[in-house]
Amino acid sequence: MKIDDTDRKILISLQRDAAQSLDEIAREVGSSKTPVWNRIRKMREAGIIGAQTVILDAEALGFEATFFVLIRTSEHEADWQQKFLAALRARPEVQEAHRLAGDIDYILKVRVENARAYDVFYQALISEVKVHNVTALLSMEEIKATTALPL
Amino acid sequence: MKIDDTDRKILISLQRDAAQSLDEIAREVGSSKTPVWNRIRKMREAGIIGAQTVILDAEALGFEATFFVLIRTSEHEADWQQKFLAALRARPEVQEAHRLAGDIDYILKVRVENARAYDVFYQALISEVKVHNVTALLSMEEIKATTALPL
DNA sequence: GCTGAAAGCTATTACGC
DNA sequence: GCGTAATAGCTTTCAGC
């Protein structure tokens, strides 16, 4: 599916505020309700527009510690990897997980109540799957956090 | 502000799908429209519930490269830091930025079209502010990505 | 603090250009 | 493919319990 300039404007607007009415979006992109609605529907069907969610205040809800976890492993068999990925997907503390190119094999972003909760998570993970080397980076300050793509 | 069990259920439901109607949420949490609406309003006012957004398919929109950037700096004066933070906040490719404890000073998550676009970003950043050491980790596979807190 | 109903918007569809 | 207009459904407010 190809995206034109109006679609792009709609996406920018939706990323900023998905709670807006169609009229507001239409006014912003210089169109009117029906075409905007049809474009949104098409992009939803094409999977370009995914879930609609709400950003919560992590600190206010007691999640005061964010760790970035760098993982090196000696195991590279398909079997081990399946198990590892399943473990990551099953743990709600893991907000992000990426397989990397190069020296470090995986990076995780883990959101927990405090350092103690991170240790519980860490112990549980390494008892489930064997990893060679783990480095945890503790966030002192969240400078920026957005899900918006630089459209 | 303190959150009770019903509030928590509402937040879980909203994180999963913020486009649901109040009736659906009310049914899910075992309450009805008005009380759910009042709770959501209060949590919005308290800042617990923040922006409502839409998750877009990065690959479909041409953002095919994600980098995690580890930064060490020799500069730790307030002046330098202000300039660095302002630079990060101003760049839309930077989706996340954290100041860290320990050896590595900052971590960024940068979303760009391709490796060439990353280099453009990198050159621009280091020409703006002096950093001592930069390591870029390239994501090969996004295993998991969620903004949901483990409520 | 809940329920139920009224009022005002908004999404969604149908129709004409 | 766009805009206008009608309808159906939703959010938001409010009165009564």
PDB file of N, CA and C (backbone and C1' of nucleotides) in Angstrom, chain B residues 21-22 33-34 37, chain D residues 10-14:
ATOM      1  N   SER B  21     -15.466   1.577  23.706  1.00  0.00           N
ATOM      2  CA  SER B  21     -16.497   2.438  24.276  1.00  0.00           C
ATOM      3  C   SER B  21     -16.527   2.253  25.787  1.00  0.00           C
ATOM      4  N   LEU B  22     -17.083   3.248  26.459  1.00  0.00           N
ATOM      5  CA  LEU B  22     -17.210   3.184  27.916  1.00  0.00           C
ATOM      6  C   LEU B  22     -17.994   1.949  28.345  1.00  0.00           C
ATOM      7  N   LYS B  33     -21.172   2.692  33.098  1.00  0.00           N
ATOM      8  CA  LYS B  33     -20.661   3.890  32.422  1.00  0.00           C
ATOM      9  C   LYS B  33     -20.193   5.035  33.317  1.00  0.00           C
ATOM     10  N   THR B  34     -21.132   5.582  34.095  1.00  0.00           N
ATOM     11  CA  THR B  34     -20.822   6.798  34.848  1.00  0.00           C
ATOM     12  C   THR B  34     -19.626   6.651  35.794  1.00  0.00           C
ATOM     13  N   TRP B  37     -16.495   6.463  33.847  1.00  0.00           N
ATOM     14  CA  TRP B  37     -16.167   7.757  33.251  1.00  0.00           C
ATOM     15  C   TRP B  37     -15.554   8.701  34.292  1.00  0.00           C
TER      16      TRP B  37
ATOM     17  P    DC D  10     -22.171   2.273  20.643  1.00  0.00           P
ATOM     18  O5'  DC D  10     -21.314   3.462  21.252  1.00  0.00           O
ATOM     19  C5'  DC D  10     -20.298   4.113  20.472  1.00  0.00           C
ATOM     20  C4'  DC D  10     -20.101   5.503  21.013  1.00  0.00           C
ATOM     21  C3'  DC D  10     -19.908   5.528  22.511  1.00  0.00           C
ATOM     22  O3'  DC D  10     -18.550   5.792  22.812  1.00  0.00           O
ATOM     23  C1'  DC D  10     -21.430   7.228  21.765  1.00  0.00           C
ATOM     24  P    DT D  11     -18.046   5.870  24.335  1.00  0.00           P
ATOM     25  O5'  DT D  11     -18.194   7.425  24.691  1.00  0.00           O
ATOM     26  C5'  DT D  11     -17.499   8.372  23.914  1.00  0.00           C
ATOM     27  C4'  DT D  11     -17.924   9.769  24.301  1.00  0.00           C
ATOM     28  C3'  DT D  11     -17.529  10.196  25.705  1.00  0.00           C
ATOM     29  O3'  DT D  11     -17.141  11.573  25.602  1.00  0.00           O
ATOM     30  C1'  DT D  11     -19.875  10.422  25.456  1.00  0.00           C
ATOM     31  P    DT D  12     -16.182  12.237  26.781  1.00  0.00           P
ATOM     32  O5'  DT D  12     -17.230  13.040  27.655  1.00  0.00           O
ATOM     33  C5'  DT D  12     -17.949  14.103  27.035  1.00  0.00           C
ATOM     34  C4'  DT D  12     -19.162  14.462  27.866  1.00  0.00           C
ATOM     35  C3'  DT D  12     -18.906  14.628  29.370  1.00  0.00           C
ATOM     36  O3'  DT D  12     -19.055  16.006  29.659  1.00  0.00           O
ATOM     37  C1'  DT D  12     -20.962  13.522  28.919  1.00  0.00           C
ATOM     38  P    DT D  13     -18.893  16.624  31.147  1.00  0.00           P
ATOM     39  O5'  DT D  13     -20.412  16.813  31.585  1.00  0.00           O
ATOM     40  C5'  DT D  13     -21.323  17.427  30.662  1.00  0.00           C
ATOM     41  C4'  DT D  13     -22.745  17.320  31.189  1.00  0.00           C
ATOM     42  C3'  DT D  13     -22.903  17.628  32.686  1.00  0.00           C
ATOM     43  O3'  DT D  13     -23.910  18.600  32.817  1.00  0.00           O
ATOM     44  C1'  DT D  13     -23.978  15.592  32.147  1.00  0.00           C
ATOM     45  P    DC D  14     -24.139  19.386  34.213  1.00  0.00           P
ATOM     46  O5'  DC D  14     -25.518  18.762  34.733  1.00  0.00           O
ATOM     47  C5'  DC D  14     -26.564  18.449  33.781  1.00  0.00           C
ATOM     48  C4'  DC D  14     -27.605  17.562  34.433  1.00  0.00           C
ATOM     49  C3'  DC D  14     -27.794  17.770  35.941  1.00  0.00           C
ATOM     50  O3'  DC D  14     -29.176  17.795  36.229  1.00  0.00           O
ATOM     51  C1'  DC D  14     -27.460  15.498  35.495  1.00  0.00           C
TER      52       DC D  14
END
